[in-house]
Coordinates of C-alpha atoms in Angstrom, one line a residue:
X1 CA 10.2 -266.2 21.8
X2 CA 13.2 -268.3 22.9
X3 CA 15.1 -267.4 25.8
X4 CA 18.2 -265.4 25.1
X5 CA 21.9 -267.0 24.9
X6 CA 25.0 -265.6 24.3
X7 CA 26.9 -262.8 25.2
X8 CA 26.1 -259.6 25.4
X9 CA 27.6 -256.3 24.0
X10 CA 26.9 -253.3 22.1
X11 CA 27.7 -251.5 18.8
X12 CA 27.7 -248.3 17.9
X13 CA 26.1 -246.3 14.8
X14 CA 26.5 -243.1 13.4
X15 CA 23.8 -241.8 12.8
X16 CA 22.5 -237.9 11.6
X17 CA 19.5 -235.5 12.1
X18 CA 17.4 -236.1 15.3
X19 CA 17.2 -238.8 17.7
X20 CA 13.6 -239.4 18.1
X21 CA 13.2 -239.7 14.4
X22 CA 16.0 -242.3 14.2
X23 CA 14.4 -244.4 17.7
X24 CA 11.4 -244.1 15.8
X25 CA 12.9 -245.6 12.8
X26 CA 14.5 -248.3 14.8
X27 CA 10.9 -249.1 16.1
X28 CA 9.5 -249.4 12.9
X29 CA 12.1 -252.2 12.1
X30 CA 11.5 -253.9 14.9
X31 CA 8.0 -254.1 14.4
X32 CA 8.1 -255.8 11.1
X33 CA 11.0 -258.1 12.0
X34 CA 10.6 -259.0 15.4
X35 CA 10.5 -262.7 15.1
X36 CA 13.9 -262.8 13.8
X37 CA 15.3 -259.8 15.8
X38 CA 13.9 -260.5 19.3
X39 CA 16.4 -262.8 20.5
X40 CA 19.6 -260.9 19.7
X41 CA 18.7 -256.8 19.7
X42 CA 18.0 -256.3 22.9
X43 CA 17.7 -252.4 23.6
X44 CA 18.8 -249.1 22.6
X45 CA 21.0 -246.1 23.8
X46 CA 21.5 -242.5 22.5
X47 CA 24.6 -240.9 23.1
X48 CA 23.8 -237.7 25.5
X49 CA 25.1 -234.4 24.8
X50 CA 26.1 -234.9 20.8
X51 CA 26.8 -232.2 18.2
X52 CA 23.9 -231.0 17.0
X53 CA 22.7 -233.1 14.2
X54 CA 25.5 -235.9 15.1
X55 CA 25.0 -238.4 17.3
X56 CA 25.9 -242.1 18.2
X57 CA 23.4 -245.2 19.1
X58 CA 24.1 -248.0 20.6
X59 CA 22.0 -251.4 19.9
X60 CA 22.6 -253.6 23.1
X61 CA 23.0 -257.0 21.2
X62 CA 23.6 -261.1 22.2
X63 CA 25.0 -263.1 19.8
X64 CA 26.9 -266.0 20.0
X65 CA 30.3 -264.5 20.0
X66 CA 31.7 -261.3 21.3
X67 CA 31.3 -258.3 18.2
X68 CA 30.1 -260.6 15.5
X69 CA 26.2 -259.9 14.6
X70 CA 25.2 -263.1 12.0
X71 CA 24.9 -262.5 8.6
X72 CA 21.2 -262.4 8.7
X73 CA 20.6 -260.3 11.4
X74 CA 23.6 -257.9 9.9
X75 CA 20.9 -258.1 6.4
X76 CA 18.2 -256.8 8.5
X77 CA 19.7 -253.9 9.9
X78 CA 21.1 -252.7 7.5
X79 CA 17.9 -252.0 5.8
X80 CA 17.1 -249.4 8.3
X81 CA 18.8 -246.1 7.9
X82 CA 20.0 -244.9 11.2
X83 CA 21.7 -247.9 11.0
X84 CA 23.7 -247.8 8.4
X85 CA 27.0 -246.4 9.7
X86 CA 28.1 -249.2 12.3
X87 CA 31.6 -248.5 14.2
X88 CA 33.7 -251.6 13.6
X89 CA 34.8 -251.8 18.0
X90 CA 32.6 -253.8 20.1
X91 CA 31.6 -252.2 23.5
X92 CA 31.1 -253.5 26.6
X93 CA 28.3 -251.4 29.3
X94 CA 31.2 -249.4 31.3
X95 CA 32.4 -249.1 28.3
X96 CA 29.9 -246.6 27.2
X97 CA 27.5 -245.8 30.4
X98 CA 29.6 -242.6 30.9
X99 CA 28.0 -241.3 27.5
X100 CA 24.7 -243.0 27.1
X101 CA 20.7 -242.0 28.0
X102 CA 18.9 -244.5 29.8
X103 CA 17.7 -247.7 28.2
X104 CA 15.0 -248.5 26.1
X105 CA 13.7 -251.7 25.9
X106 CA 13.4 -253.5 22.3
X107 CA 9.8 -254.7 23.7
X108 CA 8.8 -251.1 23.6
X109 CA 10.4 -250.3 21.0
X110 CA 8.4 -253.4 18.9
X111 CA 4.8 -251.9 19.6
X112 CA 6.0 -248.7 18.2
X113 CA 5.1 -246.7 21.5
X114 CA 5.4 -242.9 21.4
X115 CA 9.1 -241.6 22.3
X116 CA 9.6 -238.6 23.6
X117 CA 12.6 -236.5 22.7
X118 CA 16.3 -238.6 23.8
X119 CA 18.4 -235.8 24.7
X120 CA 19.9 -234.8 28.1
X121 CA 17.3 -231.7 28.3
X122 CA 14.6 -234.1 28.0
X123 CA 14.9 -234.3 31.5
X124 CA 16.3 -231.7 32.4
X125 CA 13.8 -231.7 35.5
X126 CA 13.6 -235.2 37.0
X127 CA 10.4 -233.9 38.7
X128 CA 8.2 -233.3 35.8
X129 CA 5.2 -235.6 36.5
X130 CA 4.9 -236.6 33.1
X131 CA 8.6 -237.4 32.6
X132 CA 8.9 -240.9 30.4
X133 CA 10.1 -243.3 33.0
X134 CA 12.0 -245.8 30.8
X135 CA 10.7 -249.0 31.5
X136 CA 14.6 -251.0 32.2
X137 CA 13.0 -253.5 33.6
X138 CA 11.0 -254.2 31.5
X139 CA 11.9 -257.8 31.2
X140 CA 11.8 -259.0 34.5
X141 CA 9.2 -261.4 35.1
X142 CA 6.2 -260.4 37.0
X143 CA 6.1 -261.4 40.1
X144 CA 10.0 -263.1 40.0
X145 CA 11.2 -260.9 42.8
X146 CA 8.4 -261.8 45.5
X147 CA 8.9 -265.8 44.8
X148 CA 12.5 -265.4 44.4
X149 CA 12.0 -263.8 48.4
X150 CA 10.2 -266.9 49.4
X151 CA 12.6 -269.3 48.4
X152 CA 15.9 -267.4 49.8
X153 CA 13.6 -267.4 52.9
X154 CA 13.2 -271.0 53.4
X155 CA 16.4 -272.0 52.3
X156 CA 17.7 -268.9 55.0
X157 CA 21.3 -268.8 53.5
X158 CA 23.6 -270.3 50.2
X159 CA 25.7 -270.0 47.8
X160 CA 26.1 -267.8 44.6
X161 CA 25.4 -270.5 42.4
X162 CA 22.4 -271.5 44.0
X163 CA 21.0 -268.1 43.9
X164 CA 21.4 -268.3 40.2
X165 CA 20.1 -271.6 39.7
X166 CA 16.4 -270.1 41.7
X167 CA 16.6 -267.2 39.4
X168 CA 16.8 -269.1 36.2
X169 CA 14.1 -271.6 37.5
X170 CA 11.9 -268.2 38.2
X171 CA 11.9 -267.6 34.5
X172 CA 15.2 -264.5 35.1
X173 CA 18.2 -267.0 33.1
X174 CA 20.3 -264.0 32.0
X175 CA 22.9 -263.1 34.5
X176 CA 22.6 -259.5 34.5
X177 CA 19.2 -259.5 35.1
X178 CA 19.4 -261.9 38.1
X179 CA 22.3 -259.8 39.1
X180 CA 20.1 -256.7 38.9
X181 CA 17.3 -258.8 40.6
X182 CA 19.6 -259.7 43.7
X183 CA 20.4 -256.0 43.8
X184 CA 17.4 -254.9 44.7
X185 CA 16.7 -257.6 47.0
X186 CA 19.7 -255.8 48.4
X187 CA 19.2 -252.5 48.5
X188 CA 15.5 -253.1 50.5
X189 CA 17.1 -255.0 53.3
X190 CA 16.2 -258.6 52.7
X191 CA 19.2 -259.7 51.8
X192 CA 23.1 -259.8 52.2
X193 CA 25.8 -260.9 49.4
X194 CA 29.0 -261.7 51.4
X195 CA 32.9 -262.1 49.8
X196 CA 32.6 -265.0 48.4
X197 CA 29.4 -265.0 47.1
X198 CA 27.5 -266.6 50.0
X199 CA 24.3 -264.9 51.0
X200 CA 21.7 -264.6 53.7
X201 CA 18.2 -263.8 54.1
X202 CA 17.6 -260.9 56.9
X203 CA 15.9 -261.6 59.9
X204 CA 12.5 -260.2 59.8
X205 CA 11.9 -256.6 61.1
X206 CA 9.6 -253.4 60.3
X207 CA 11.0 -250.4 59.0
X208 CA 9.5 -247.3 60.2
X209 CA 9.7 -245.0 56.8
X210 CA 7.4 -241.9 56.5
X211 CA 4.5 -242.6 59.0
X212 CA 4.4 -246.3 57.5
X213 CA 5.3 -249.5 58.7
X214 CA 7.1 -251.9 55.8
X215 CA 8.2 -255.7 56.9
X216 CA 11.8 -256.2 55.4
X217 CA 13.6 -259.6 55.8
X218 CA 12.8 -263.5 55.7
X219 CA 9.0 -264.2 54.9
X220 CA 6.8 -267.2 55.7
X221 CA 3.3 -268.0 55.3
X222 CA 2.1 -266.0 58.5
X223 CA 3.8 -263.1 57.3
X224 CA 1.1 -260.5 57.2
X225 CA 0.2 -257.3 55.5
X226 CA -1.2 -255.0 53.1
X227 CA 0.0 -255.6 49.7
X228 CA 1.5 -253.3 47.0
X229 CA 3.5 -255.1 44.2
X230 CA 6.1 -253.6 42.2
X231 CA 7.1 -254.9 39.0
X232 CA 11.2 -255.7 39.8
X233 CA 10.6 -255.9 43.4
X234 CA 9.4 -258.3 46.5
X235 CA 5.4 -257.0 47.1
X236 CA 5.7 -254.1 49.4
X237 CA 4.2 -254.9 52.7
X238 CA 2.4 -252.6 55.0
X239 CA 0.8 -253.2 58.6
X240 CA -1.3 -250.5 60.8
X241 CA 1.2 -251.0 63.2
X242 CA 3.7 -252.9 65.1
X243 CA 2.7 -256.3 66.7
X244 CA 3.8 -258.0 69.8
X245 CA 7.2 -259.7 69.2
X246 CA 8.0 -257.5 65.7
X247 CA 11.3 -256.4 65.7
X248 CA 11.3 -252.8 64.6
X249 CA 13.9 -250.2 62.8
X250 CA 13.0 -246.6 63.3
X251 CA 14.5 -243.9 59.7
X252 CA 16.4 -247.0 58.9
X253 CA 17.7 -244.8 55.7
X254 CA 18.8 -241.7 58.0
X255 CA 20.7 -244.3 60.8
X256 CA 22.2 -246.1 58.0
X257 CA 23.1 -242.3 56.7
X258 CA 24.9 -241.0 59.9
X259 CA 27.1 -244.1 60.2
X260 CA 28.5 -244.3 56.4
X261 CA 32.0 -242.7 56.0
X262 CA 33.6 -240.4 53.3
X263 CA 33.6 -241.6 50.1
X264 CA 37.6 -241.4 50.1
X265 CA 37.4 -243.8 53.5
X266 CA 35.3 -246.1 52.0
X267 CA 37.5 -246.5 49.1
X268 CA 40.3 -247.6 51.1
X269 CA 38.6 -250.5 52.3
X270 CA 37.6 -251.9 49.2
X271 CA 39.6 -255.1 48.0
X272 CA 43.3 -254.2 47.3
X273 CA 44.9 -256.1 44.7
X274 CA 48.5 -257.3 45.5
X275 CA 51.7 -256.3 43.3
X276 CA 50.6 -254.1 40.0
X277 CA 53.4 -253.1 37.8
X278 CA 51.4 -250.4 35.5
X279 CA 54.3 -249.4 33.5
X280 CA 53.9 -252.9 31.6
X281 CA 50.1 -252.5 31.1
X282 CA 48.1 -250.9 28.8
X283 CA 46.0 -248.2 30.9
X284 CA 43.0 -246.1 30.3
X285 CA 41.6 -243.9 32.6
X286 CA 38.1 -242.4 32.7
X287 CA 37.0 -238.9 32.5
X288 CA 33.9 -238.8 33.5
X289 CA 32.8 -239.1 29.9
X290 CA 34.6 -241.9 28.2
X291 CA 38.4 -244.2 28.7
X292 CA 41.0 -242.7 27.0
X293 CA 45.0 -243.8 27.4
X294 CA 46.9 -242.4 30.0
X295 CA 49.5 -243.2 32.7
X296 CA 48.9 -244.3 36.4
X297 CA 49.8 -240.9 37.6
X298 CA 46.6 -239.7 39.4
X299 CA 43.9 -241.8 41.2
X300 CA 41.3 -242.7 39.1
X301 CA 39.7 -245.5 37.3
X302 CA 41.6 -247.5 35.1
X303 CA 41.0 -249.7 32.5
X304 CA 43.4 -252.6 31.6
X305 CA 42.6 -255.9 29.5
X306 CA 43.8 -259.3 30.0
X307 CA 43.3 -261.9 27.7
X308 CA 41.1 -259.4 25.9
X309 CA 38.8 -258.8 28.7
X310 CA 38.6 -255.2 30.0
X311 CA 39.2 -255.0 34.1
X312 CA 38.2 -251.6 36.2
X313 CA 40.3 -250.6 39.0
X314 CA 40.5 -247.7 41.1
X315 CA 44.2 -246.3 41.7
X316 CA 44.2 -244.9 44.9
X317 CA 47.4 -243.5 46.6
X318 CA 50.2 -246.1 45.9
X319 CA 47.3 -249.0 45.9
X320 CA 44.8 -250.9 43.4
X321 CA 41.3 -251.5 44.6
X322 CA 38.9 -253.5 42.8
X323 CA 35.0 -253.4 43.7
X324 CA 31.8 -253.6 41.0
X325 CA 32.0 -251.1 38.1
X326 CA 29.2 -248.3 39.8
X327 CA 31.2 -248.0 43.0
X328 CA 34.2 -247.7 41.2
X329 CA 32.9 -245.0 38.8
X330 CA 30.8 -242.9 41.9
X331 CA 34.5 -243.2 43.4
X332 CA 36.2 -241.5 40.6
X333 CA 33.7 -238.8 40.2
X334 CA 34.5 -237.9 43.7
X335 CA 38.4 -238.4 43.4
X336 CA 38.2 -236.2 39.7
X337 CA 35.2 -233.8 41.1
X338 CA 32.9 -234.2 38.1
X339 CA 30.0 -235.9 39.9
X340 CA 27.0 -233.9 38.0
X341 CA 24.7 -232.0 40.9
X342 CA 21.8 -233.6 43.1
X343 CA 18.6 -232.0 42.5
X344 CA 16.0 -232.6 45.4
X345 CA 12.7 -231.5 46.0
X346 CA 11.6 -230.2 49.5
X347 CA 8.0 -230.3 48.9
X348 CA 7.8 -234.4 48.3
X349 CA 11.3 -235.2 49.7
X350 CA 12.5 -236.5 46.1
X351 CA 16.1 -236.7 45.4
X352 CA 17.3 -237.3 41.8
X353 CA 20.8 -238.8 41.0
X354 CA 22.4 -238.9 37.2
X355 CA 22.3 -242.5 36.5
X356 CA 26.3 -242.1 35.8
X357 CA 26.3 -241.1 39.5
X358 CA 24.7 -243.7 41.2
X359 CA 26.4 -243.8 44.4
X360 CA 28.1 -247.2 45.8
X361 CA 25.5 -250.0 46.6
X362 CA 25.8 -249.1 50.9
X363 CA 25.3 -245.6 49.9
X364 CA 22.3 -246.1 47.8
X365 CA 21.2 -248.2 50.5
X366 CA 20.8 -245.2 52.4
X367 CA 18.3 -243.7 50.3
X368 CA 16.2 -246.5 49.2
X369 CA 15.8 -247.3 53.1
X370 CA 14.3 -243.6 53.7
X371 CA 10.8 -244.4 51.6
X372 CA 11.6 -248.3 51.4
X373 CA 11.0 -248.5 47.4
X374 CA 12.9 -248.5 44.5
X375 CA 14.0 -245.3 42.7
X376 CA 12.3 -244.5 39.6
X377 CA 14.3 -244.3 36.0
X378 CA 13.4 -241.3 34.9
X379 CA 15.6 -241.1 31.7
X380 CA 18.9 -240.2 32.8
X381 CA 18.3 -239.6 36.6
X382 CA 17.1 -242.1 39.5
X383 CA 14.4 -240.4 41.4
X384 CA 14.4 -241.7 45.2
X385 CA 10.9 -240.5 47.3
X386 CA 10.5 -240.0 51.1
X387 CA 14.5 -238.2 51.2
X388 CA 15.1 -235.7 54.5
X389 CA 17.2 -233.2 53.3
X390 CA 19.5 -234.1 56.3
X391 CA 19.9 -237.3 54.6
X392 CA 20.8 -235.7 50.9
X393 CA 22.8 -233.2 52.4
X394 CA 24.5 -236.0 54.4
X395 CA 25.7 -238.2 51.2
X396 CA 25.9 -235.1 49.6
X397 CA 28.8 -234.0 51.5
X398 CA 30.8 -237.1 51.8
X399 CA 30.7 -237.2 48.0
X400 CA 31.5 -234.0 47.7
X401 CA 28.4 -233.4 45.0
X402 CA 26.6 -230.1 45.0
X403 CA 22.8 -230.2 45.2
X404 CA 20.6 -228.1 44.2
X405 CA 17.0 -227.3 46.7
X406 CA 15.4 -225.4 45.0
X407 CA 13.0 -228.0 43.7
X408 CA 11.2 -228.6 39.9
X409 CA 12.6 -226.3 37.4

């Protein structure tokens, strides 16, 4: 399979009876076409919390140009029934993460795996242990994250475009992925993305999470300690304890916790754009659910396009603020109140987040610093491990987002 080029959007389908049936479906298709159909369908979505018996899907797709799928591509689809009902509007991701289940990745989808039931009650209970954790990165080379470490270690610091460049020559080309990549590189502590785009490794340090001690930061060859590798992560090391000259960090998650402030605070230092007249633009505002048009009369986030490419902005009082699309959506659920409930667990410390809610990357910092891994994607919610309730109920409250103790359903 050739690496994938283009751009990349999504269409929707109509599509009737249940969803499993028609992912099922989909799989089939993919399985007997996948030669011709790996390199421009990507994944799949299901619309969440469709009439019953009605529901939208959403191929993730990269052709060469925005919205137009090649005429035998378009051939192939068409032969399979839940997608036979395409709506004509190409979407973008923010266009339609508001709405959407988590993603499944066409190289599941092509060995036909078992799918449970896409629907919001699913997972209803993020703690069910035998919940289908959706495998989004899925294509994320094995191992990329841990060299990708090494290198922004010995280079120590650079700019955006040679971050990109290592990425691509790490077998991770497409953008979103590297961006993705770079995020989580982020969100563990060994690295920092300045304005700009320049970046630097972290000094090396251990972080004291739940009775372990996990190196963070720059890595060389002496850099010891038990290894645990993760699949879109740097390998997750672990010494005994700390040795002489270590730098250490003691509940890096719950200090980084105490010191964040209300989400209405942080907004206001976000990037404000200069002089907007919004009476001459063509505005959409999001509901927690979807962009529909509307006027600049409440703070929000806003859609506008210029030369056919949508921009997200938050309105804010009498100012613009521009920051990336999950900040600016985690914002507006706080600003319009319709941030869905936190559901934690006392008994392991797990906190689950909708996806749609994923707080602002500083906040989500927070919680991935409390256990030092990744959350899990388990279907619609992100599942983070080793959370003190002081530090849910912290974020909880500057967010103004219920949440819910009382552990699995």
């Amino acid at each position: 399979m050739t690496a994938r080029t283009g751009v990349r959007w999504y269409r929707a389908y109509r599509a009737y009876g249940k969803a499993p049936a028609a992912v099922e479906e989909i799989a089939r298709l993919v399985g007997r076409h996948r030669a011709q159909l790996a390199d421009v369908v990507v994944s799949l979505r299901v619309e969440r919390q469709a009439p019953r018996g009605e529901f939208l899907l959403f191929l993730t797709l990269e052709t060469e140009q925005w919205g137009v799928v090649p005429d035998e591509i378009e051939d192939l689809l068409t032969g399979c029934r839940a997608l036979t009902q395409p709506l004509p509007e190409a979407f973008s991701l923010p266009d339609i993460q508001g709405m959407v289940s988590g993603e499944v990745q066409v190289r599941a989808l092509g060995q036909c795996l078992a799918y449970r039931a896409v629907r919001r009650e699913a997972f209803e209970d993020p703690f069910e242990v035998d919940a289908r954790v959706l495998a989004v990165d899925a294509e994320l080379p094995a191992g990329a994250a841990e060299r990708l470490l090494w290198f922004l270690s010995a280079a120590g610091s650079g700019s955006w475009g040679a971050l990109r460049a290592a990425c691509a020559a790490l077998g991770v080309p497409d953008a979103t992925l590297a961006n993705r990549l770079t995020r989580h590189l982020r969100l563990l502590g060994h690295l920092e993305v300045h304005r700009g785009g320049r970046w630097t490794v972290t000094p090396p340090a251990l972080l004291e999470v739940g009775g372990a001690w996990v190196r963070s930061g720059a890595r060389d060859a002496a850099t010891p300690g038990h290894r645990a590798a993760h699949p879109a992560a740097p390998d997750r090391l672990t010494v005994p304890a700390p040795g002489k000259g270590d730098v250490t960090l003691r509940a890096p998650g719950e200090t980084l916790a105490r010191a964040l402030p209300d989400a209405r605070t942080y907004a206001a230092t976000l990037e404000e754009l200069g002089s907007v007249n919004a009476a001459l633009l063509d505005l959409r505002r999001f509901d927690g659910r979807a962009f529909t048009e509307a006027r600049a009369d409440r703070d929000g986030l806003y859609e506008w396009r210029v030369d056919g490419r949508a921009q997200y902005v938050l309105r804010l009082g009498s100012t613009w603020r521009r920051a990336e699309f999950t900040t600016l959506r985690a914002l507006a659920g706080h600003l319009g109140g319709w941030l869905d409930p936190w559901r934690y667990d006392p008994d392991t410390q797990a906190l689950a987040v909708r996806f749609e809610g994923r707080l602002p990357e500083v906040y989500e910092r927070a919680l991935v610093l409390c256990s030092a891994q990744l959350p899990e994607h388990r279907g619609g919610w992100l599942v983070y491990a080793g959370v003190p309730l002081s530090v849910a109920a912290r974020l909880a409250s500057l967010f103004d987002v219920a949440l819910d103790t009382r552990g699995p359903a």
